[in-house]
Amino acid sequence: MSGSVTTSVALPKPLEITVRFLVAGAAVLWLGGVFERAIVESSLPLVRAVFEFVDDDFTVLGLDVAHEGANETLRLKADYSHPIYLEGVGTFIYPMNLDPRTAGWLQVNLTVGGLLQYGLLMLIVVLAWPARGIREMLVRLGLSLPLLAVFLLVAAISTLLAELWNPLHQDFAPQEFWPLLAWSRFLMGGGGAMLALVIAGAAIRWSSPYRLTRD
């Protein structure tokens, strides 16, 4: 006879989950501190390719990880790739290197720790929440890591673009609503952490077989 049964899953006790989060948090933050530069440096070619694909109004002059005071930063140097017409004010913005007298670049610096914080939070939740065996944890990580990579890439690209466009927005159209800037401010204002928790929760849910079937 065919049928199905629903498995019951007991929530972890408060003390247990607290200890698990403390241990996972300490481990993930330590590993993040050790490998954060290597992680970001290895992703630079992908970040550059996606950046140039998403917005061809800019030419990337340099993209690297640099020291800024006590922080490691993702440093982007860029210039306008062509004259840009600003419809609201009826004027053109020209590439800075078009004229040797104005040669230079636009620069954006994002702290490496700030870039990776959403990913670290997500990994802490994914690793700390109890799994019913190694297999479930591996499935959970297999779901989490691609989602994490896409989320961090989107966050990095959108923040870089928002910071590059923001001076023009502030100088020529400060009263206009700009979705990209609003999205960037949402991420930096706590929205990024919230989305990281949502993604972690989804990965935990999708990897956990709450319903079993049997013949």
mmCIF file of C-alpha atoms in Angstrom:
data_model
loop_
_atom_site.group_PDB
_atom_site.id
_atom_site.type_symbol
_atom_site.label_atom_id
_atom_site.label_comp_id
_atom_site.label_asym_id
_atom_site.label_seq_id
_atom_site.Cartn_x
_atom_site.Cartn_y
_atom_site.Cartn_z
ATOM 1 C CA MET A 1 0.000 0.000 0.000
ATOM 2 C CA SER A 2 1.284 3.409 -0.917
ATOM 3 C CA GLY A 3 1.201 6.283 1.478
ATOM 4 C CA SER A 4 3.152 9.073 2.998
ATOM 5 C CA VAL A 5 4.235 10.074 6.426
ATOM 6 C CA THR A 6 5.256 13.466 7.709
ATOM 7 C CA THR A 7 8.320 13.591 9.880
ATOM 8 C CA SER A 8 8.274 15.821 12.923
ATOM 9 C CA VAL A 9 11.267 18.030 13.480
ATOM 10 C CA ALA A 10 11.988 19.231 16.992
ATOM 11 C CA LEU A 11 13.293 22.750 17.281
ATOM 12 C CA PRO A 12 16.697 22.997 18.967
ATOM 13 C CA LYS A 13 16.807 24.057 22.595
ATOM 14 C CA PRO A 14 17.757 27.709 23.237
ATOM 15 C CA LEU A 15 21.045 26.833 24.940
ATOM 16 C CA GLU A 16 21.997 24.412 22.178
ATOM 17 C CA ILE A 17 21.272 26.861 19.374
ATOM 18 C CA THR A 18 23.089 29.656 21.218
ATOM 19 C CA VAL A 19 26.215 27.526 21.580
ATOM 20 C CA ARG A 20 26.009 26.414 17.954
ATOM 21 C CA PHE A 21 25.749 30.008 16.731
ATOM 22 C CA LEU A 22 28.644 31.122 18.934
ATOM 23 C CA VAL A 23 30.892 28.323 17.676
ATOM 24 C CA ALA A 24 29.877 28.754 14.032
ATOM 25 C CA GLY A 25 30.217 32.521 14.304
ATOM 26 C CA ALA A 26 33.703 32.329 15.777
ATOM 27 C CA ALA A 27 34.847 29.830 13.135
ATOM 28 C CA VAL A 28 33.350 31.683 10.155
ATOM 29 C CA LEU A 29 34.605 35.095 11.287
ATOM 30 C CA TRP A 30 38.103 33.719 11.872
ATOM 31 C CA LEU A 31 38.190 32.046 8.461
ATOM 32 C CA GLY A 32 36.774 35.182 6.878
ATOM 33 C CA GLY A 33 39.519 37.292 8.409
ATOM 34 C CA VAL A 34 42.205 34.911 7.176
ATOM 35 C CA PHE A 35 40.924 34.377 3.640
ATOM 36 C CA GLU A 36 38.921 37.517 2.819
ATOM 37 C CA ARG A 37 41.628 39.060 0.633
ATOM 38 C CA ALA A 38 42.190 35.830 -1.292
ATOM 39 C CA ILE A 39 38.442 35.392 -1.816
ATOM 40 C CA VAL A 40 37.984 38.891 -3.212
ATOM 41 C CA GLU A 41 41.147 38.785 -5.341
ATOM 42 C CA SER A 42 40.089 35.505 -6.931
ATOM 43 C CA SER A 43 36.744 37.045 -7.894
ATOM 44 C CA LEU A 44 38.170 40.210 -9.511
ATOM 45 C CA PRO A 45 38.064 38.928 -13.134
ATOM 46 C CA LEU A 46 34.417 37.933 -12.731
ATOM 47 C CA VAL A 47 33.498 41.225 -11.050
ATOM 48 C CA ARG A 48 35.181 43.172 -13.841
ATOM 49 C CA ALA A 49 33.514 41.157 -16.612
ATOM 50 C CA VAL A 50 30.047 41.468 -15.098
ATOM 51 C CA PHE A 51 30.546 45.164 -14.334
ATOM 52 C CA GLU A 52 31.476 45.969 -17.935
ATOM 53 C CA PHE A 53 28.619 43.826 -19.262
ATOM 54 C CA VAL A 54 26.006 45.461 -17.036
ATOM 55 C CA ASP A 55 27.002 49.089 -17.702
ATOM 56 C CA ASP A 56 29.048 49.982 -20.766
ATOM 57 C CA ASP A 57 29.004 53.691 -19.873
ATOM 58 C CA PHE A 58 32.184 53.100 -17.874
ATOM 59 C CA THR A 59 35.614 51.795 -18.754
ATOM 60 C CA VAL A 60 37.426 49.988 -15.947
ATOM 61 C CA LEU A 61 40.939 51.388 -15.589
ATOM 62 C CA GLY A 62 41.860 49.323 -12.561
ATOM 63 C CA LEU A 63 40.307 46.873 -10.127
ATOM 64 C CA ASP A 64 42.298 45.517 -7.220
ATOM 65 C CA VAL A 65 42.463 44.991 -3.481
ATOM 66 C CA ALA A 66 44.366 47.754 -1.702
ATOM 67 C CA HIS A 67 45.180 48.974 1.793
ATOM 68 C CA GLU A 68 43.279 52.074 2.895
ATOM 69 C CA GLY A 69 44.392 52.863 6.419
ATOM 70 C CA ALA A 70 43.702 49.812 8.543
ATOM 71 C CA ASN A 71 41.257 48.311 6.033
ATOM 72 C CA GLU A 72 41.522 46.114 2.980
ATOM 73 C CA THR A 73 39.405 47.659 0.227
ATOM 74 C CA LEU A 74 38.136 46.731 -3.192
ATOM 75 C CA ARG A 75 39.383 49.663 -5.280
ATOM 76 C CA LEU A 76 37.800 50.492 -8.622
ATOM 77 C CA LYS A 77 39.249 53.104 -10.968
ATOM 78 C CA ALA A 78 37.045 53.964 -13.927
ATOM 79 C CA ASP A 79 36.286 56.606 -16.526
ATOM 80 C CA TYR A 80 33.322 57.321 -18.745
ATOM 81 C CA SER A 81 33.637 55.253 -21.908
ATOM 82 C CA HIS A 82 31.937 57.866 -24.098
ATOM 83 C CA PRO A 83 30.278 61.284 -23.798
ATOM 84 C CA ILE A 84 27.109 60.939 -21.718
ATOM 85 C CA TYR A 85 24.159 63.213 -22.384
ATOM 86 C CA LEU A 86 22.205 64.233 -19.289
ATOM 87 C CA GLU A 87 18.673 64.801 -20.515
ATOM 88 C CA GLY A 88 17.442 66.609 -17.431
ATOM 89 C CA VAL A 89 19.968 69.428 -17.746
ATOM 90 C CA GLY A 90 20.797 69.237 -21.441
ATOM 91 C CA THR A 91 24.533 68.823 -21.075
ATOM 92 C CA PHE A 92 27.227 66.282 -21.850
ATOM 93 C CA ILE A 93 29.667 64.654 -19.455
ATOM 94 C CA TYR A 94 32.882 63.758 -21.249
ATOM 95 C CA PRO A 95 35.483 61.091 -20.446
ATOM 96 C CA MET A 96 38.140 62.562 -18.194
ATOM 97 C CA ASN A 97 40.962 61.130 -20.302
ATOM 98 C CA LEU A 98 39.622 62.619 -23.519
ATOM 99 C CA ASP A 99 41.624 65.763 -22.769
ATOM 100 C CA PRO A 100 45.129 65.486 -21.252
ATOM 101 C CA ARG A 101 44.368 68.575 -19.166
ATOM 102 C CA THR A 102 41.574 66.738 -17.333
ATOM 103 C CA ALA A 103 43.133 63.276 -17.311
ATOM 104 C CA GLY A 104 42.195 61.269 -14.258
ATOM 105 C CA TRP A 105 39.677 58.737 -13.072
ATOM 106 C CA LEU A 106 36.701 58.103 -10.864
ATOM 107 C CA GLN A 107 37.485 55.966 -7.828
ATOM 108 C CA VAL A 108 35.326 53.888 -5.533
ATOM 109 C CA ASN A 109 36.626 52.061 -2.465
ATOM 110 C CA LEU A 110 34.555 49.395 -0.740
ATOM 111 C CA THR A 111 35.861 47.673 2.380
ATOM 112 C CA VAL A 112 36.432 43.967 1.861
ATOM 113 C CA GLY A 113 34.874 43.210 5.239
ATOM 114 C CA GLY A 114 31.786 45.172 4.288
ATOM 115 C CA LEU A 115 31.493 43.319 0.989
ATOM 116 C CA LEU A 116 31.704 39.896 2.614
ATOM 117 C CA GLN A 117 29.649 40.545 5.746
ATOM 118 C CA TYR A 118 26.391 39.328 4.192
ATOM 119 C CA GLY A 119 28.052 36.115 3.089
ATOM 120 C CA LEU A 120 29.605 35.514 6.490
ATOM 121 C CA LEU A 121 26.251 36.032 8.191
ATOM 122 C CA MET A 122 24.606 33.610 5.804
ATOM 123 C CA LEU A 123 27.274 30.950 6.387
ATOM 124 C CA ILE A 124 26.973 31.304 10.157
ATOM 125 C CA VAL A 125 23.241 30.603 9.995
ATOM 126 C CA VAL A 126 23.628 27.747 7.504
ATOM 127 C CA LEU A 127 26.308 26.019 9.583
ATOM 128 C CA ALA A 128 24.812 26.713 13.006
ATOM 129 C CA TRP A 129 21.286 25.476 12.338
ATOM 130 C CA PRO A 130 21.111 21.739 13.166
ATOM 131 C CA ALA A 131 21.069 19.276 10.275
ATOM 132 C CA ARG A 132 20.004 15.648 10.401
ATOM 133 C CA GLY A 133 23.269 14.200 9.251
ATOM 134 C CA ILE A 134 26.226 15.024 7.055
ATOM 135 C CA ARG A 135 24.242 14.480 3.865
ATOM 136 C CA GLU A 136 21.714 17.178 4.713
ATOM 137 C CA MET A 137 24.477 19.612 5.642
ATOM 138 C CA LEU A 138 26.297 18.944 2.363
ATOM 139 C CA VAL A 139 23.092 19.491 0.388
ATOM 140 C CA ARG A 140 22.491 22.677 2.361
ATOM 141 C CA LEU A 141 25.979 23.969 1.573
ATOM 142 C CA GLY A 142 25.583 22.939 -2.054
ATOM 143 C CA LEU A 143 22.481 25.106 -2.264
ATOM 144 C CA SER A 144 23.888 27.957 -0.207
ATOM 145 C CA LEU A 145 27.237 28.584 -1.872
ATOM 146 C CA PRO A 146 25.950 29.328 -5.414
ATOM 147 C CA LEU A 147 23.198 31.550 -3.985
ATOM 148 C CA LEU A 148 25.779 33.267 -1.808
ATOM 149 C CA ALA A 149 28.110 33.895 -4.753
ATOM 150 C CA VAL A 150 25.327 35.392 -6.881
ATOM 151 C CA PHE A 151 24.072 37.575 -4.033
ATOM 152 C CA LEU A 152 27.531 38.947 -3.221
ATOM 153 C CA LEU A 153 28.225 39.605 -6.901
ATOM 154 C CA VAL A 154 24.955 41.504 -7.312
ATOM 155 C CA ALA A 155 25.614 43.489 -4.131
ATOM 156 C CA ALA A 156 29.168 44.395 -5.178
ATOM 157 C CA ILE A 157 28.281 45.423 -8.738
ATOM 158 C CA SER A 158 25.226 47.445 -7.758
ATOM 159 C CA THR A 159 27.132 49.250 -4.998
ATOM 160 C CA LEU A 160 30.053 50.100 -7.290
ATOM 161 C CA LEU A 161 27.708 51.451 -9.957
ATOM 162 C CA ALA A 162 25.658 53.403 -7.439
ATOM 163 C CA GLU A 163 28.777 55.080 -6.065
ATOM 164 C CA LEU A 164 30.009 55.953 -9.565
ATOM 165 C CA TRP A 165 26.695 57.460 -10.659
ATOM 166 C CA ASN A 166 25.887 59.137 -7.348
ATOM 167 C CA PRO A 167 27.971 62.329 -7.922
ATOM 168 C CA LEU A 168 26.136 63.017 -11.195
ATOM 169 C CA HIS A 169 22.827 62.294 -9.537
ATOM 170 C CA GLN A 170 23.582 64.638 -6.646
ATOM 171 C CA ASP A 171 24.906 67.426 -8.875
ATOM 172 C CA PHE A 172 22.266 67.394 -11.600
ATOM 173 C CA ALA A 173 19.137 65.595 -10.358
ATOM 174 C CA PRO A 174 19.171 65.404 -6.538
ATOM 175 C CA GLN A 175 15.368 65.361 -6.258
ATOM 176 C CA GLU A 176 14.797 62.449 -8.630
ATOM 177 C CA PHE A 177 14.206 58.938 -7.316
ATOM 178 C CA TRP A 178 16.926 56.646 -8.528
ATOM 179 C CA PRO A 179 16.263 52.886 -8.129
ATOM 180 C CA LEU A 180 19.927 51.847 -8.196
ATOM 181 C CA LEU A 181 20.863 54.262 -5.429
ATOM 182 C CA ALA A 182 17.799 53.244 -3.412
ATOM 183 C CA TRP A 183 18.777 49.570 -3.768
ATOM 184 C CA SER A 184 22.351 50.297 -2.700
ATOM 185 C CA ARG A 185 21.194 52.259 0.346
ATOM 186 C CA PHE A 186 18.768 49.461 1.198
ATOM 187 C CA LEU A 187 21.603 46.929 1.209
ATOM 188 C CA MET A 188 23.870 49.117 3.334
ATOM 189 C CA GLY A 189 21.050 50.056 5.698
ATOM 190 C CA GLY A 190 20.400 46.494 6.860
ATOM 191 C CA GLY A 191 18.609 45.101 3.840
ATOM 192 C CA GLY A 192 21.656 43.079 2.846
ATOM 193 C CA ALA A 193 21.711 41.306 6.203
ATOM 194 C CA MET A 194 17.977 40.653 5.969
ATOM 195 C CA LEU A 195 18.311 39.137 2.486
ATOM 196 C CA ALA A 196 21.241 37.003 3.676
ATOM 197 C CA LEU A 197 19.032 35.583 6.436
ATOM 198 C CA VAL A 198 16.229 34.913 3.949
ATOM 199 C CA ILE A 199 18.599 33.081 1.595
ATOM 200 C CA ALA A 200 20.046 31.067 4.481
ATOM 201 C CA GLY A 201 16.552 30.128 5.649
ATOM 202 C CA ALA A 202 15.564 29.072 2.140
ATOM 203 C CA ALA A 203 18.655 26.878 1.786
ATOM 204 C CA ILE A 204 17.959 25.239 5.153
ATOM 205 C CA ARG A 205 14.330 24.615 4.224
ATOM 206 C CA TRP A 206 15.023 23.254 0.743
ATOM 207 C CA SER A 207 17.719 20.884 1.977
ATOM 208 C CA SER A 208 15.596 19.427 4.772
ATOM 209 C CA PRO A 209 13.270 16.530 3.800
ATOM 210 C CA TYR A 210 10.293 17.308 6.035
ATOM 211 C CA ARG A 211 8.075 14.856 4.145
ATOM 212 C CA LEU A 212 9.066 11.261 3.408
ATOM 213 C CA THR A 213 7.313 8.817 1.107
ATOM 214 C CA ARG A 214 7.265 5.027 1.252
ATOM 215 C CA ASP A 215 5.528 2.149 -0.421
#
